[in-house]
mmCIF file of C-alpha atoms in Angstrom:
data_model
loop_
_atom_site.group_PDB
_atom_site.id
_atom_site.type_symbol
_atom_site.label_atom_id
_atom_site.label_comp_id
_atom_site.label_asym_id
_atom_site.label_seq_id
_atom_site.Cartn_x
_atom_site.Cartn_y
_atom_site.Cartn_z
ATOM 1 C CA UNK G 1135 44.127 -34.403 11.918
ATOM 2 C CA UNK G 1136 45.980 -31.173 12.185
ATOM 3 C CA UNK G 1137 45.828 -30.772 8.393
ATOM 4 C CA UNK G 1138 42.050 -31.349 8.350
ATOM 5 C CA UNK G 1139 41.657 -28.859 11.173
ATOM 6 C CA UNK G 1140 43.742 -26.313 9.291
ATOM 7 C CA UNK G 1141 41.774 -26.797 6.064
ATOM 8 C CA UNK G 1142 38.499 -26.579 7.945
ATOM 9 C CA UNK G 1143 39.612 -23.404 9.589
ATOM 10 C CA UNK G 1144 40.663 -21.969 6.260
ATOM 11 C CA UNK G 1145 37.346 -22.895 4.683
ATOM 12 C CA UNK G 1146 35.442 -21.426 7.577
ATOM 13 C CA UNK G 1147 37.476 -18.238 7.365
ATOM 14 C CA UNK G 1148 36.908 -17.969 3.634
ATOM 15 C CA UNK G 1149 33.170 -18.415 4.041
ATOM 16 C CA UNK G 1150 32.790 -15.976 6.917
ATOM 17 C CA UNK G 1151 32.779 -12.781 4.783
ATOM 18 C CA UNK G 1152 30.317 -14.343 2.330
ATOM 19 C CA UNK G 1153 28.041 -15.525 5.118
ATOM 20 C CA UNK G 1154 28.188 -12.125 6.762
ATOM 21 C CA UNK G 1155 27.425 -10.392 3.489
ATOM 22 C CA UNK G 1156 24.533 -12.696 2.699
ATOM 23 C CA UNK G 1157 23.076 -12.082 6.142
ATOM 24 C CA UNK G 1158 22.906 -8.322 5.571
ATOM 25 C CA UNK G 1159 19.468 -7.093 4.440
ATOM 26 C CA UNK G 1160 19.202 -5.728 0.938
ATOM 27 C CA UNK G 1161 19.139 -1.948 0.721
ATOM 28 C CA UNK G 1162 15.549 -0.930 1.544
ATOM 29 C CA UNK G 1163 13.529 1.157 -0.854
ATOM 30 C CA UNK G 1164 12.717 4.602 0.421
ATOM 31 C CA UNK G 1165 8.999 4.954 1.059
ATOM 32 C CA UNK G 1166 7.355 8.274 0.239
ATOM 33 C CA UNK G 1167 3.696 8.727 1.128
ATOM 34 C CA UNK G 1168 1.365 11.442 -0.108
ATOM 35 C CA UNK G 1169 -2.203 12.397 0.792
ATOM 36 C CA UNK G 1170 -4.367 14.421 -1.590
ATOM 37 C CA UNK G 1171 -8.032 15.382 -1.767
ATOM 38 C CA UNK G 1172 -7.875 15.742 -5.554
ATOM 39 C CA UNK G 1173 -9.507 13.132 -7.775
ATOM 40 C CA UNK G 1174 -7.365 10.499 -9.502
ATOM 41 C CA UNK G 1175 -7.726 12.347 -12.813
ATOM 42 C CA UNK G 1176 -6.715 15.679 -11.309
ATOM 43 C CA UNK G 1177 -3.740 14.418 -9.323
ATOM 44 C CA UNK G 1178 -2.240 12.271 -12.090
ATOM 45 C CA UNK G 1179 -0.341 15.001 -14.014
ATOM 46 C CA UNK G 1180 0.990 16.365 -10.719
ATOM 47 C CA UNK G 1181 2.067 12.936 -9.505
ATOM 48 C CA UNK G 1182 3.754 12.385 -12.878
ATOM 49 C CA UNK G 1183 5.644 15.697 -12.600
ATOM 50 C CA UNK G 1184 6.808 14.808 -9.080
ATOM 51 C CA UNK G 1185 8.015 11.329 -10.024
ATOM 52 C CA UNK G 1186 9.633 12.534 -13.240
ATOM 53 C CA UNK G 1187 11.742 15.016 -11.288
ATOM 54 C CA UNK G 1188 12.594 12.363 -8.699
ATOM 55 C CA UNK G 1189 13.773 10.076 -11.527
ATOM 56 C CA UNK G 1190 16.000 12.868 -12.784
ATOM 57 C CA UNK G 1191 17.474 13.039 -9.276
ATOM 58 C CA UNK G 1192 18.155 9.301 -9.124
ATOM 59 C CA UNK G 1193 14.977 7.940 -7.499
ATOM 60 C CA UNK G 1194 13.240 5.289 -9.583
ATOM 61 C CA UNK G 1195 9.867 3.919 -8.526
ATOM 62 C CA UNK G 1196 10.075 0.146 -8.175
ATOM 63 C CA UNK G 1197 13.857 0.278 -7.829
ATOM 64 C CA UNK G 1198 15.007 2.421 -4.908
ATOM 65 C CA UNK G 1199 11.702 4.235 -4.314
ATOM 66 C CA UNK G 1200 8.158 3.288 -3.390
ATOM 67 C CA UNK G 1201 5.519 6.002 -3.786
ATOM 68 C CA UNK G 1202 2.253 5.485 -1.904
ATOM 69 C CA UNK G 1203 -0.454 7.964 -2.916
ATOM 70 C CA UNK G 1204 -3.651 8.037 -0.858
ATOM 71 C CA UNK G 1205 -6.681 9.935 -2.176
ATOM 72 C CA UNK G 1206 -9.334 11.028 0.287
ATOM 73 C CA UNK G 1207 -12.510 13.056 0.429
ATOM 74 C CA UNK G 1208 -11.801 16.661 1.497
ATOM 75 C CA UNK G 1209 -13.112 16.156 5.027
ATOM 76 C CA UNK G 1210 -11.053 16.137 8.248
ATOM 77 C CA UNK G 1211 -12.038 12.552 9.086
ATOM 78 C CA UNK G 1212 -11.195 11.134 5.656
ATOM 79 C CA UNK G 1213 -7.876 12.991 5.443
ATOM 80 C CA UNK G 1214 -6.984 11.886 8.975
ATOM 81 C CA UNK G 1215 -7.731 8.240 8.184
ATOM 82 C CA UNK G 1216 -5.608 8.357 5.020
ATOM 83 C CA UNK G 1217 -2.743 9.972 6.929
ATOM 84 C CA UNK G 1218 -2.913 7.408 9.732
ATOM 85 C CA UNK G 1219 -2.826 4.540 7.232
ATOM 86 C CA UNK G 1220 0.293 5.979 5.627
ATOM 87 C CA UNK G 1221 2.072 6.626 8.911
ATOM 88 C CA UNK G 1222 1.408 3.011 9.919
ATOM 89 C CA UNK G 1223 3.746 2.003 7.077
ATOM 90 C CA UNK G 1224 6.613 4.015 8.634
ATOM 91 C CA UNK G 1225 7.421 6.109 5.551
ATOM 92 C CA UNK G 1226 10.712 7.932 5.148
ATOM 93 C CA UNK G 1227 8.890 11.056 3.979
ATOM 94 C CA UNK G 1228 5.331 12.375 3.799
ATOM 95 C CA UNK G 1229 3.911 14.887 1.329
ATOM 96 C CA UNK G 1230 0.834 16.880 2.331
ATOM 97 C CA UNK G 1231 -1.205 18.847 -0.179
ATOM 98 C CA UNK G 1232 -3.070 21.826 1.261
ATOM 99 C CA UNK G 1233 -3.835 23.136 4.738
ATOM 100 C CA UNK G 1234 -6.661 20.661 5.533
ATOM 101 C CA UNK G 1235 -4.444 17.709 4.616
ATOM 102 C CA UNK G 1236 -1.526 19.006 6.659
ATOM 103 C CA UNK G 1237 -3.816 19.703 9.624
ATOM 104 C CA UNK G 1238 -5.105 16.127 9.437
ATOM 105 C CA UNK G 1239 -1.627 14.636 8.991
ATOM 106 C CA UNK G 1240 0.251 16.395 11.800
ATOM 107 C CA UNK G 1241 -1.320 14.471 14.739
ATOM 108 C CA UNK G 1242 -0.050 11.246 13.136
ATOM 109 C CA UNK G 1243 3.253 12.184 11.512
ATOM 110 C CA UNK G 1244 5.351 12.762 14.648
ATOM 111 C CA UNK G 1245 9.028 13.077 13.689
ATOM 112 C CA UNK G 1246 8.529 11.845 10.115
ATOM 113 C CA UNK G 1247 9.709 14.573 7.703
ATOM 114 C CA UNK G 1248 6.853 16.297 5.877
ATOM 115 C CA UNK G 1249 7.040 18.370 2.696
ATOM 116 C CA UNK G 1250 3.867 20.410 2.263
ATOM 117 C CA UNK G 1251 2.463 22.093 -0.824
ATOM 118 C CA UNK G 1252 -0.204 24.749 -1.278
ATOM 119 C CA UNK G 1253 -0.200 25.681 2.402
ATOM 120 C CA UNK G 1254 -0.967 29.276 3.331
ATOM 121 C CA UNK G 1255 0.415 31.253 6.283
ATOM 122 C CA UNK G 1256 2.536 28.458 7.846
ATOM 123 C CA UNK G 1257 4.213 30.888 10.271
ATOM 124 C CA UNK G 1258 0.984 32.530 11.425
ATOM 125 C CA UNK G 1259 -0.603 29.114 11.905
ATOM 126 C CA UNK G 1260 2.352 27.946 13.988
ATOM 127 C CA UNK G 1261 3.400 25.242 11.543
ATOM 128 C CA UNK G 1262 6.978 26.509 11.236
ATOM 129 C CA UNK G 1263 9.141 28.870 13.258
ATOM 130 C CA UNK G 1264 9.989 31.040 10.264
ATOM 131 C CA UNK G 1265 10.081 30.753 6.491
ATOM 132 C CA UNK G 1266 13.875 30.870 6.365
ATOM 133 C CA UNK G 1267 14.430 28.446 9.265
ATOM 134 C CA UNK G 1268 11.298 26.330 9.654
ATOM 135 C CA UNK G 1269 12.630 24.131 12.466
ATOM 136 C CA UNK G 1270 11.039 20.816 13.354
ATOM 137 C CA UNK G 1271 10.031 18.226 10.761
ATOM 138 C CA UNK G 1272 7.996 20.394 8.359
ATOM 139 C CA UNK G 1273 8.971 22.440 5.332
ATOM 140 C CA UNK G 1274 7.577 23.051 1.883
ATOM 141 C CA UNK G 1275 5.851 25.511 -0.369
ATOM 142 C CA UNK G 1276 3.170 28.084 0.319
ATOM 143 C CA UNK G 1277 0.456 29.019 -2.140
ATOM 144 C CA UNK G 1278 -1.173 32.436 -1.893
ATOM 145 C CA UNK G 1279 -0.758 35.439 0.329
ATOM 146 C CA UNK G 1280 -4.089 37.002 1.301
ATOM 147 C CA UNK G 1281 -3.267 40.036 -0.848
ATOM 148 C CA UNK G 1282 -3.889 37.958 -3.971
ATOM 149 C CA UNK G 1283 -7.616 38.118 -3.206
ATOM 150 C CA UNK G 1284 -7.730 41.731 -4.374
ATOM 151 C CA UNK G 1285 -6.083 40.666 -7.635
ATOM 152 C CA UNK G 1286 -8.834 38.119 -8.270
ATOM 153 C CA UNK G 1287 -11.486 40.774 -7.658
ATOM 154 C CA UNK G 1288 -9.798 43.252 -9.981
ATOM 155 C CA UNK G 1289 -9.298 40.708 -12.766
ATOM 156 C CA UNK G 1290 -12.919 39.592 -12.721
ATOM 157 C CA UNK G 1291 -14.101 43.200 -12.614
ATOM 158 C CA UNK G 1292 -11.737 44.114 -15.482
ATOM 159 C CA UNK G 1293 -13.081 41.253 -17.590
ATOM 160 C CA UNK G 1294 -16.719 42.185 -16.985
ATOM 161 C CA UNK G 1295 -17.170 45.781 -15.872
ATOM 162 C CA UNK G 1296 -20.891 45.198 -15.203
ATOM 163 C CA UNK G 1297 -20.196 42.958 -12.195
ATOM 164 C CA UNK G 1298 -21.515 44.421 -8.932
ATOM 165 C CA UNK G 1299 -21.602 41.298 -6.762
ATOM 166 C CA UNK G 1300 -19.285 38.301 -6.360
ATOM 167 C CA UNK G 1301 -20.289 35.061 -4.678
ATOM 168 C CA UNK G 1302 -17.224 33.553 -3.020
ATOM 169 C CA UNK G 1303 -17.294 29.796 -2.423
ATOM 170 C CA UNK G 1304 -15.304 28.833 0.695
ATOM 171 C CA UNK G 1305 -14.644 25.585 2.549
ATOM 172 C CA UNK G 1306 -14.931 26.294 6.303
ATOM 173 C CA UNK G 1307 -12.840 23.186 7.061
ATOM 174 C CA UNK G 1308 -9.824 24.934 5.523
ATOM 175 C CA UNK G 1309 -8.153 27.050 8.201
ATOM 176 C CA UNK G 1310 -7.110 29.683 5.662
ATOM 177 C CA UNK G 1311 -10.557 30.228 4.131
ATOM 178 C CA UNK G 1312 -11.846 32.719 6.716
ATOM 179 C CA UNK G 1313 -8.884 35.169 6.668
ATOM 180 C CA UNK G 1314 -8.647 35.023 2.887
ATOM 181 C CA UNK G 1315 -12.391 35.571 2.515
ATOM 182 C CA UNK G 1316 -12.265 38.573 4.857
ATOM 183 C CA UNK G 1317 -9.474 40.102 2.790
ATOM 184 C CA UNK G 1318 -11.410 39.550 -0.455
ATOM 185 C CA UNK G 1319 -14.565 41.074 1.048
ATOM 186 C CA UNK G 1320 -12.567 44.139 2.081
ATOM 187 C CA UNK G 1321 -10.849 44.448 -1.294
ATOM 188 C CA UNK G 1322 -14.213 44.075 -2.987
ATOM 189 C CA UNK G 1323 -15.668 46.979 -1.033
ATOM 190 C CA UNK G 1324 -12.716 49.135 -2.033
ATOM 191 C CA UNK G 1325 -13.352 48.230 -5.681
ATOM 192 C CA UNK G 1326 -17.079 48.899 -5.452
ATOM 193 C CA UNK G 1327 -18.027 45.204 -5.551
ATOM 194 C CA UNK G 1328 -20.100 43.394 -2.932
ATOM 195 C CA UNK G 1329 -18.510 40.034 -2.004
ATOM 196 C CA UNK G 1330 -20.743 37.422 -0.370
ATOM 197 C CA UNK G 1331 -18.885 34.463 1.153
ATOM 198 C CA UNK G 1332 -20.840 31.192 1.103
ATOM 199 C CA UNK G 1333 -19.483 28.309 3.180
ATOM 200 C CA UNK G 1334 -19.870 24.936 1.483
ATOM 201 C CA UNK G 1335 -18.714 21.404 2.272
ATOM 202 C CA UNK G 1336 -20.140 19.340 -0.577
ATOM 203 C CA UNK G 1337 -21.548 19.353 -4.106
ATOM 204 C CA UNK G 1338 -25.051 20.318 -2.960
ATOM 205 C CA UNK G 1339 -23.695 23.376 -1.176
ATOM 206 C CA UNK G 1340 -21.709 24.382 -4.244
ATOM 207 C CA UNK G 1341 -24.761 24.083 -6.479
ATOM 208 C CA UNK G 1342 -26.895 26.176 -4.109
ATOM 209 C CA UNK G 1343 -24.206 28.870 -4.006
ATOM 210 C CA UNK G 1344 -23.933 29.050 -7.796
ATOM 211 C CA UNK G 1345 -27.672 29.112 -8.333
ATOM 212 C CA UNK G 1346 -27.866 31.830 -5.702
ATOM 213 C CA UNK G 1347 -25.386 33.883 -7.722
ATOM 214 C CA UNK G 1348 -27.514 33.394 -10.819
ATOM 215 C CA UNK G 1349 -30.507 34.768 -8.943
ATOM 216 C CA UNK G 1350 -29.131 38.292 -8.959
ATOM 217 C CA UNK G 1351 -28.068 40.383 -11.957
ATOM 218 C CA UNK G 1352 -24.476 41.407 -12.625
ATOM 219 C CA UNK G 1353 -23.028 38.674 -10.387
ATOM 220 C CA UNK G 1354 -19.761 36.797 -10.687
ATOM 221 C CA UNK G 1355 -18.305 33.756 -8.956
ATOM 222 C CA UNK G 1356 -14.972 33.067 -7.267
ATOM 223 C CA UNK G 1357 -13.498 29.984 -5.611
ATOM 224 C CA UNK G 1358 -10.684 29.820 -3.073
ATOM 225 C CA UNK G 1359 -7.538 27.659 -3.334
ATOM 226 C CA UNK G 1360 -8.875 24.461 -1.807
ATOM 227 C CA UNK G 1361 -9.319 20.810 -2.784
ATOM 228 C CA UNK G 1362 -13.121 20.990 -2.540
ATOM 229 C CA UNK G 1363 -13.706 23.140 -5.662
ATOM 230 C CA UNK G 1364 -11.040 21.148 -7.516
ATOM 231 C CA UNK G 1365 -12.881 17.937 -6.694
ATOM 232 C CA UNK G 1366 -16.161 19.428 -7.989
ATOM 233 C CA UNK G 1367 -14.613 21.374 -10.854
ATOM 234 C CA UNK G 1368 -16.839 19.806 -13.536
ATOM 235 C CA UNK G 1369 -19.986 20.772 -11.632
ATOM 236 C CA UNK G 1370 -18.789 24.359 -11.134
ATOM 237 C CA UNK G 1371 -17.861 24.807 -14.797
ATOM 238 C CA UNK G 1372 -21.096 23.248 -16.025
ATOM 239 C CA UNK G 1373 -23.328 25.398 -13.832
ATOM 240 C CA UNK G 1374 -21.502 28.680 -14.457
ATOM 241 C CA UNK G 1375 -21.709 28.010 -18.199
ATOM 242 C CA UNK G 1376 -25.395 27.085 -18.115
ATOM 243 C CA UNK G 1377 -26.305 30.047 -15.902
ATOM 244 C CA UNK G 1378 -24.005 32.499 -17.745
ATOM 245 C CA UNK G 1379 -21.948 33.467 -14.679
ATOM 246 C CA UNK G 1380 -18.424 34.864 -15.204
ATOM 247 C CA UNK G 1381 -15.988 33.255 -12.784
ATOM 248 C CA UNK G 1382 -12.356 33.290 -11.715
ATOM 249 C CA UNK G 1383 -10.419 30.514 -9.996
ATOM 250 C CA UNK G 1384 -6.926 29.981 -8.541
ATOM 251 C CA UNK G 1385 -6.265 26.867 -10.652
ATOM 252 C CA UNK G 1386 -5.442 26.842 -14.395
ATOM 253 C CA UNK G 1387 -7.404 23.640 -14.916
ATOM 254 C CA UNK G 1388 -10.669 25.604 -14.470
ATOM 255 C CA UNK G 1389 -10.006 28.002 -17.354
ATOM 256 C CA UNK G 1390 -8.583 25.178 -19.465
ATOM 257 C CA UNK G 1391 -11.835 23.249 -19.065
ATOM 258 C CA UNK G 1392 -14.341 26.040 -19.637
ATOM 259 C CA UNK G 1393 -14.399 28.619 -16.836
ATOM 260 C CA UNK G 1394 -13.805 32.232 -17.836
ATOM 261 C CA UNK G 1395 -10.523 32.898 -16.035
ATOM 262 C CA UNK G 1396 -7.865 31.573 -13.705
ATOM 263 C CA UNK G 1397 -5.029 33.275 -11.909
ATOM 264 C CA UNK G 1398 -2.702 31.069 -9.940
ATOM 265 C CA UNK G 1399 0.395 28.942 -9.702
ATOM 266 C CA UNK G 1400 2.070 26.648 -12.211
ATOM 267 C CA UNK G 1401 1.109 23.424 -10.422
ATOM 268 C CA UNK G 1402 3.361 20.906 -12.231
ATOM 269 C CA UNK G 1403 6.367 23.161 -11.601
ATOM 270 C CA UNK G 1404 5.439 23.357 -7.917
ATOM 271 C CA UNK G 1405 5.440 19.564 -7.677
ATOM 272 C CA UNK G 1406 8.808 19.401 -9.396
ATOM 273 C CA UNK G 1407 10.136 21.788 -6.752
ATOM 274 C CA UNK G 1408 8.679 19.557 -4.045
ATOM 275 C CA UNK G 1409 10.565 16.636 -5.582
ATOM 276 C CA UNK G 1410 13.843 18.507 -5.132
ATOM 277 C CA UNK G 1411 13.089 18.896 -1.412
ATOM 278 C CA UNK G 1412 12.084 15.239 -1.177
ATOM 279 C CA UNK G 1413 15.415 14.268 -2.759
ATOM 280 C CA UNK G 1414 17.422 16.262 -0.240
ATOM 281 C CA UNK G 1415 15.508 14.877 2.732
ATOM 282 C CA UNK G 1416 15.779 11.287 1.503
ATOM 283 C CA UNK G 1417 19.536 11.799 1.290
ATOM 284 C CA UNK G 1418 19.707 12.946 4.903
ATOM 285 C CA UNK G 1419 19.019 16.680 4.906
ATOM 286 C CA UNK G 1420 16.825 17.915 7.751
ATOM 287 C CA UNK G 1421 13.560 19.716 6.870
ATOM 288 C CA UNK G 1422 14.523 22.261 9.523
ATOM 289 C CA UNK G 1423 17.339 23.435 7.239
ATOM 290 C CA UNK G 1424 15.229 23.810 4.089
ATOM 291 C CA UNK G 1425 13.481 27.199 3.879
ATOM 292 C CA UNK G 1426 9.775 27.382 3.165
ATOM 293 C CA UNK G 1427 9.428 28.833 -0.309
ATOM 294 C CA UNK G 1428 6.764 31.305 -1.413
ATOM 295 C CA UNK G 1429 5.446 31.417 -4.985
ATOM 296 C CA UNK G 1430 7.180 33.767 -7.386
ATOM 297 C CA UNK G 1431 5.231 33.190 -10.588
ATOM 298 C CA UNK G 1432 1.495 33.438 -11.220
ATOM 299 C CA UNK G 1433 -0.270 32.723 -14.492
ATOM 300 C CA UNK G 1434 -3.346 34.469 -15.892
ATOM 301 C CA UNK G 1435 -5.362 32.264 -18.242
ATOM 302 C CA UNK G 1436 -8.444 33.532 -20.117
ATOM 303 C CA UNK G 1437 -10.864 31.303 -21.988
ATOM 304 C CA UNK G 1438 -12.026 33.348 -24.974
ATOM 305 C CA UNK G 1439 -14.581 30.735 -25.999
ATOM 306 C CA UNK G 1440 -16.277 31.120 -22.636
ATOM 307 C CA UNK G 1441 -16.067 34.914 -22.855
ATOM 308 C CA UNK G 1442 -17.914 34.720 -26.174
ATOM 309 C CA UNK G 1443 -20.519 32.389 -24.670
ATOM 310 C CA UNK G 1444 -21.063 34.854 -21.820
ATOM 311 C CA UNK G 1445 -21.239 37.819 -24.176
ATOM 312 C CA UNK G 1446 -18.131 39.397 -22.659
ATOM 313 C CA UNK G 1447 -15.611 41.353 -24.701
ATOM 314 C CA UNK G 1448 -12.275 41.059 -22.922
ATOM 315 C CA UNK G 1449 -10.492 44.459 -22.935
ATOM 316 C CA UNK G 1450 -7.282 44.542 -25.012
ATOM 317 C CA UNK G 1451 -5.171 45.560 -22.003
ATOM 318 C CA UNK G 1452 -6.347 42.509 -20.043
ATOM 319 C CA UNK G 1453 -5.737 40.238 -23.017
ATOM 320 C CA UNK G 1454 -2.232 41.594 -23.357
ATOM 321 C CA UNK G 1455 -1.478 40.768 -19.731
ATOM 322 C CA UNK G 1456 -2.637 37.143 -20.050
ATOM 323 C CA UNK G 1457 -0.035 34.403 -19.983
ATOM 324 C CA UNK G 1458 -2.353 32.170 -22.005
ATOM 325 C CA UNK G 1459 -5.591 32.516 -23.917
ATOM 326 C CA UNK G 1460 -7.778 29.572 -24.873
ATOM 327 C CA UNK G 1461 -9.723 29.700 -28.106
#
């Protein structure tokens, strides 16, 4: 009896560590959620760049990482609904693309860490305490300072010296549109160019704005850094080509697909940088300790085929300053 009791006790003791180990939950995948107002086609190369960098840092989708991407129309209600659906899954990290997305996400995100991209003036808008020490649960990467608006005006004017008027397409739902538009209007006056800001929220508004530009001679077109023109990029390129309107945009994809010019950030590289912040936060670093980074490199892309179609001869000095020409 004593022997059986001893053996039973030994067996029970031997099994206890195994039972305890088997009762422990398997290591949970980290869940990263992202909201974007880009189309599936437009976001795919950026998503790929982000996940590729995360793989390099040890995060493999389907293994120790789940990546939940939600695409939404560029309206406050749609972005808010997508953000709420993600937050309901209790993600370890959220990624917000652009000011409208971040504005829609913040009422839902609470203490969940957020890495933002393409957000302008985060200090002025009260999103972070300072660029060097953001505080709270937000950090990330800004896009353009308002001073870049004068650069867009100058580049378009340098490409086509006959331009006297620029129609500026702006999304009023983006909190940075108004201050950036005011700066561009002022810079335009200083350069002898009249800038007319047209607020649009959909494809019909964009088409009316472009056809309005075509109604006056020596007019050009400009779009602001916002998801709305990206979403309707094909329409903008088609109409400006048909109506022979020279245009400049903050995203390379416009010039690559047929617009005259673009001057802006290297988007895939920006998403790779965001992945490095995501890695640090997933490993326990606080967003409050990660400084908000401003862009350091801008790329000028000129589509020479479009210049020829528009009857524009790009000056040699401007060509020499281009980072890329498309022929």
